[in-house]
Amino acid sequence: MGEKIKVGVIGAGRIGKIHASNIIKNFPDVEVKAIADICADNIREWAVGLGISTVYDDYKKIIEDPEITAVIICSSTNTHSQITIEAAQAGKHIFCEKPIDYDVDRIHAALAAVKKAGVKFQVGFNRRFDHNFKKVKELIQSGEIGDVQIVKVVSRDPAPPPIEYVKVSGGMFLDMTIHDFDMVRYLTGSEVTEVYANAGVLVDQAIGEAGDVDTALISLKLKNGAIGMIDNCRKAVYGYDQRVEVLGTKGAISVGNDTPTTVVVSTEDAVVNDKPKYFFLERYMESFEAEMKDFFYSIAHDTETVVSGIDGLKPVLIGIAAQKSYKEGKPIRLEE
Amino acid sequence: MGEKIKVGVIGAGRIGKIHASNIIKNFPDVEVKAIADICADNIREWAVGLGISTVYDDYKKIIEDPEITAVIICSSTNTHSQITIEAAQAGKHIFCEKPIDYDVDRIHAALAAVKKAGVKFQVGFNRRFDHNFKKVKELIQSGEIGDVQIVKVVSRDPAPPPIEYVKVSGGMFLDMTIHDFDMVRYLTGSEVTEVYANAGVLVDQAIGEAGDVDTALISLKLKNGAIGMIDNCRKAVYGYDQRVEVLGTKGAISVGNDTPTTVVVSTEDAVVNDKPKYFFLERYMESFEAEMKDFFYSIAHDTETVVSGIDGLKPVLIGIAAQKSYKEGKPIRLEE
Amino acid sequence: MGEKIKVGVIGAGRIGKIHASNIIKNFPDVEVKAIADICADNIREWAVGLGISTVYDDYKKIIEDPEITAVIICSSTNTHSQITIEAAQAGKHIFCEKPIDYDVDRIHAALAAVKKAGVKFQVGFNRRFDHNFKKVKELIQSGEIGDVQIVKVVSRDPAPPPIEYVKVSGGMFLDMTIHDFDMVRYLTGSEVTEVYANAGVLVDQAIGEAGDVDTALISLKLKNGAIGMIDNCRKAVYGYDQRVEVLGTKGAISVGNDTPTTVVVSTEDAVVNDKPKYFFLERYMESFEAEMKDFFYSIAHDTETVVSGIDGLKPVLIGIAAQKSYKEGKPIRLEE
Amino acid sequence: MGEKIKVGVIGAGRIGKIHASNIIKNFPDVEVKAIADICADNIREWAVGLGISTVYDDYKKIIEDPEITAVIICSSTNTHSQITIEAAQAGKHIFCEKPIDYDVDRIHAALAAVKKAGVKFQVGFNRRFDHNFKKVKELIQSGEIGDVQIVKVVSRDPAPPPIEYVKVSGGMFLDMTIHDFDMVRYLTGSEVTEVYANAGVLVDQAIGEAGDVDTALISLKLKNGAIGMIDNCRKAVYGYDQRVEVLGTKGAISVGNDTPTTVVVSTEDAVVNDKPKYFFLERYMESFEAEMKDFFYSIAHDTETVVSGIDGLKPVLIGIAAQKSYKEGKPIRLEE
């Protein structure tokens, strides 16, 4: 085993904490050398408890540390592209939470900086690393169901985020559906060429007043001829609903929800099963570790990252097209 | 118990035979007095075996028989509206297989004749009588899941019909999806206001050459604000796939496929469940009897039929809009 | 097709009515010429409604009718063996509801009469004709799971019968488990050599006071070396629980309960599935028709009945052994 | 937070390694100060990789280390009781893998030493900490299904252990079923009063020649009146089968197998689900961590361990009774 990879974590909100903790627990060959957060004081105790002694309030300190060879960008979305550029210029490998940016030009600038620097760059589309969806991908790739004809994603949250969050979220298509756009690209290995968003405000009128939608069925055309559909809702009272179905010429694949247990209770009233795991933290916890593993592997073995810069860009382009489709009430073609 | 209802069955193809046989077996208060088919000789032995002694090659004989008070129209689609008009004029109650016609004007003419005559008229949307879908309807009506937000129908055939049939079928949207348009109306109790058809030829190029599609995801807007999606394919190699999902403000309902058995076989290779029941005859057999029961009930008790003339008209209008949407590549609004 | 088979139904309780009605509906080549019941007056209207004009209060009238070639014995259990003897002596084919008798000597006498007369004899173990269990049998026979090692039957009623019935039922092992003993023999094609009954009164103390048990786990040894277990309870509040599991050297088969629908309702509280079909009438209705079909087939084609006299005898012997095992608290071997 | 708990791990076979690794990863307040294994050289590299610098070949070094306050005994079964005694005398808290011993007197001696020393003692019945079974226990305790009437455990291995292992295993009832005896006690909170073992050699004749059985249905009577059944097989070709069913006066609970994914593949041939997770390492990994958590909690908070010395003794007594039952062919009562 060579030297440890030294990383700096930028942003210690919920997901930043998860990544930092996962690295410390599960990657003996990686060291979290420093963590930066604009509210450094709030996280100091947590960091020390984990064994991270260096806590900055300015991420530039991490960029400037020559011993740190990789950064995990978990700060607020509007800072992703800028920090990516600075980290790339400093020659650091980059794991960047999704989305890279809501602004396409800024994404291009970030990707250009990454390209120029020749550093590894991975976007945090963690669902690609989920046990269920990974298996679907493998089955499709193995030819098990022939050529893909229809791909369908159900992705519903248990409850809408606070309205303050909705207002700055970039809209449901960029905030929530972006994962599903990535899933469609990941599973089919093809590009979306057209998008039509059938959507509405059916959960909370306040979301509509904030200029957003909360429920959508998004119709997709793919380059390989297949057609697709994404089903989103900000509120599914029974829990976090994360499913996929794929129909191919030789068969179909479906993925149901994960549940906390397999317990079934039968009484005079009903036969009751577990609800889905509550939300993304419970549901996707293992994938957060798996994506890190992959990131560090690509650094250690100098391989391509599994989720590239283009993979970060494309879903944003589709999301913007979906917004336009909804506004104009017609399908929108994506440019080549 | 009063006198028997005497019926005449017009058209003794597959579905005509099923209706005739069901009536004889299950409705002691109904008598199949005569059956008519343009190939009368071919069905005589079958008819006599069932105890139907009168077999005509001209359906007009049935229309002219004053003892016959109800007709079951199972002849080819292009004759439905004409026979409906004649039967109505002769004062007979009418059960008419779907669709009433592919021509909207002819449907209007048929419905006008029915209205004028004041006879009962029921269209053969048998899936409304299916145990699964009926339960979904009841649950929605009872308020179990609150207001409907999303309704989704999966309806895939195990194999495409002969290409000769495809050519005269009226197209997939009118031949196959028509059932699903009815299902959406039935379950939601609301009307479709806009339709967008994302479709393609992914199963068999010959279907495309015949001017039809074989795979589609059809996006719907409903008057009550809900949105919907229908998933169709002419070929699902694993069998007849008939499912529904509804999301509401208080919960969700889903319906899976019926299977021949509940047997699960676990071996070194796999854990194997039954495939869905093979096709519509196996899957919906019980519903064919249930719709007849309802038809005779409405005659005997002078009540409204459950599937009215309007219910026959609307899915045709939606289907035509879907065709237009596919051709023009944009959503089509339905007129009020 | 030759002449119709003319049958007489003896006993018009619940199951007698089902058989009579099934024959009339589904077997055009069979005629129910007469029906006999000790309360003839009570059933006359029902019989006439079905088209059976001859209703006797004395079953001997049926035995004496030379035109009747087969009888369906559905009278109370204590009359089965005597009527079987008389019917056999009159040369009639016999379908006899289970059990033939609680008294082994009387069963032997009945079977001897049947043998001497050379008539067809079928016992009403209808579950052999159930779609689920038949499929299990076929899979075992086809070698799909190799040699059978373990066979397990779950058979629980939704609610105990009236205590008056319990008192004359012959005890749970002969009244209820008898079907499960038959199922074990049917599925494995092997004979039970030893039985150990672990049982108790856990549902209703009144059942214990009547000298019976209401809950049991019955351990079995089979001639082919396999071992088995039957799980019975007089009261499963969630409904009629009818399952089977078989483990073999190459795999396992399991059968779950049939449900009225495949509807799943997900709310904030729970994910709810249908309970099992309520009781044996709903659950096994189709098997009552299937066993009749088989009986008439064996008459028409002079073949062996699928459920023979020995199949009627053996479960009674096992049931008696189970009673003894429970009383003596030890395994009981069955004599060859 | 106070000082770290310093532990010594005794025995670094498969399970010892899992415990050591789990502690290091997941319990920042616990330190693995040393590890002992008779083949110390073989594990040194592994230990150092984990950050454990002290590796002994003699467990007594751990016993003698005054800084070590707790030991994790994972050595071979025949050493458990002796090491327990020595560790207790040295005042160390003890986590001991199951079984404590196959000899009842030696178990008593070990438990006496534990009691005298007043140290914590927990036996490694990890399944009590499994997400599924824990939920079952909670539901029973909450009264959800009323009084327990029937409890059934299915516990089948994917493949038999090497015959050399079988010979020294103590026999299937003590090696494998012991977990299931514990499960019955855990779920019901009641004691087994009688056991009847219906068993055989149906998997591999060599197992029979070694004096053991490989397939069993074990019937149980419980102090609270409930009855139970354990279903064991050394070889279920479809994988590790770990299920439980409980019937109570107000309902039933069942637990199915965990699977790697929820993927379902439907093709022309079959509808295929995942097989169960392959074996106990995959299936129960999370429970090994959970039991450690509980052990350290009981040390830190001076509470009773969840799996006590009596819980270690009782399953051995039941296993010995099962062996006797099998040998003598009759039910065996357990003494109070």
Coordinates of N, CA, C and O in Angstrom, one line a residue, chain B residues 237-239 266-276, chain D residues 237-239 266-276:
Chain B
V237 N -42.7 -9.8 -23.8 CA -42.4 -11.2 -24.0 C -42.8 -12.0 -22.8 O -43.0 -13.2 -22.8
Y238 N -42.9 -11.4 -21.6 CA -43.3 -12.1 -20.4 C -44.8 -12.3 -20.2 O -45.2 -12.9 -19.2
G239 N -45.5 -11.7 -21.1 CA -47.0 -11.9 -21.0 C -47.8 -10.6 -20.9 O -47.3 -9.5 -21.1
S266 N -37.8 -22.1 -5.9 CA -36.5 -21.6 -5.6 C -35.5 -22.7 -5.9 O -35.5 -23.8 -5.3
T267 N -34.6 -22.4 -6.8 CA -33.5 -23.4 -7.1 C -32.2 -22.7 -7.0 O -32.1 -21.5 -6.6
E268 N -31.2 -23.5 -7.3 CA -29.8 -22.9 -7.3 C -29.7 -21.7 -8.2 O -28.9 -20.8 -8.0
D269 N -30.5 -21.7 -9.3 CA -30.4 -20.7 -10.3 C -31.2 -19.4 -10.0 O -30.8 -18.3 -10.3
A270 N -32.4 -19.6 -9.4 CA -33.3 -18.5 -9.3 C -34.5 -18.7 -8.4 O -34.8 -19.9 -8.0
V271 N -35.1 -17.6 -8.0 CA -36.4 -17.7 -7.3 C -37.4 -17.3 -8.3 O -37.5 -16.1 -8.8
V272 N -38.3 -18.2 -8.8 CA -39.1 -18.0 -9.9 C -40.6 -17.9 -9.5 O -41.1 -18.8 -8.8
N273 N -41.3 -16.9 -10.0 CA -42.7 -16.7 -9.8 C -43.4 -16.9 -11.1 O -42.8 -16.9 -12.2
D274 N -44.7 -17.1 -11.0 CA -45.5 -17.2 -12.2 C -45.5 -16.0 -13.1 O -45.4 -14.9 -12.5
K275 N -45.6 -16.1 -14.4 CA -45.7 -15.0 -15.3 C -47.2 -14.6 -15.1 O -48.1 -15.3 -14.6
P276 N -47.5 -13.4 -15.6 CA -48.9 -12.9 -15.6 C -49.8 -13.9 -16.4 O -49.3 -14.6 -17.3
Chain D
V237 N -30.5 -25.5 -1.6 CA -29.7 -25.1 -2.8 C -29.9 -23.7 -3.2 O -29.0 -23.1 -3.9
Y238 N -31.0 -23.1 -2.8 CA -31.3 -21.7 -3.3 C -30.7 -20.7 -2.3 O -30.9 -19.5 -2.5
G239 N -30.1 -21.1 -1.2 CA -29.5 -20.2 -0.4 C -29.9 -20.3 1.1 O -30.5 -21.2 1.5
S266 N -38.4 -10.2 -15.7 CA -39.5 -10.9 -16.4 C -39.1 -11.2 -17.8 O -38.9 -10.3 -18.6
T267 N -39.0 -12.5 -18.1 CA -38.7 -12.8 -19.5 C -39.7 -13.8 -20.0 O -40.7 -14.1 -19.3
E268 N -39.5 -14.3 -21.2 CA -40.4 -15.2 -21.8 C -40.5 -16.5 -21.0 O -41.5 -17.2 -20.9
D269 N -39.4 -16.8 -20.3 CA -39.3 -18.0 -19.5 C -39.9 -17.9 -18.1 O -40.5 -18.8 -17.6
A270 N -39.7 -16.8 -17.5 CA -40.0 -16.7 -16.0 C -40.0 -15.3 -15.5 O -39.4 -14.4 -16.1
V271 N -40.6 -15.2 -14.3 CA -40.4 -14.0 -13.5 C -39.5 -14.3 -12.4 O -39.9 -15.1 -11.5
V272 N -38.3 -13.7 -12.4 CA -37.3 -14.1 -11.5 C -37.0 -13.0 -10.4 O -36.8 -11.9 -10.8
N273 N -36.9 -13.5 -9.2 CA -36.5 -12.6 -8.1 C -35.2 -13.0 -7.6 O -34.7 -14.1 -7.8
D274 N -34.6 -12.2 -6.8 CA -33.3 -12.5 -6.1 C -33.4 -13.7 -5.2 O -34.5 -13.9 -4.6
K275 N -32.4 -14.5 -5.1 CA -32.3 -15.5 -4.1 C -32.0 -14.8 -2.8 O -31.6 -13.6 -2.7
P276 N -32.2 -15.5 -1.6 CA -31.8 -14.9 -0.4 C -30.3 -14.5 -0.3 O -29.5 -15.1 -1.1

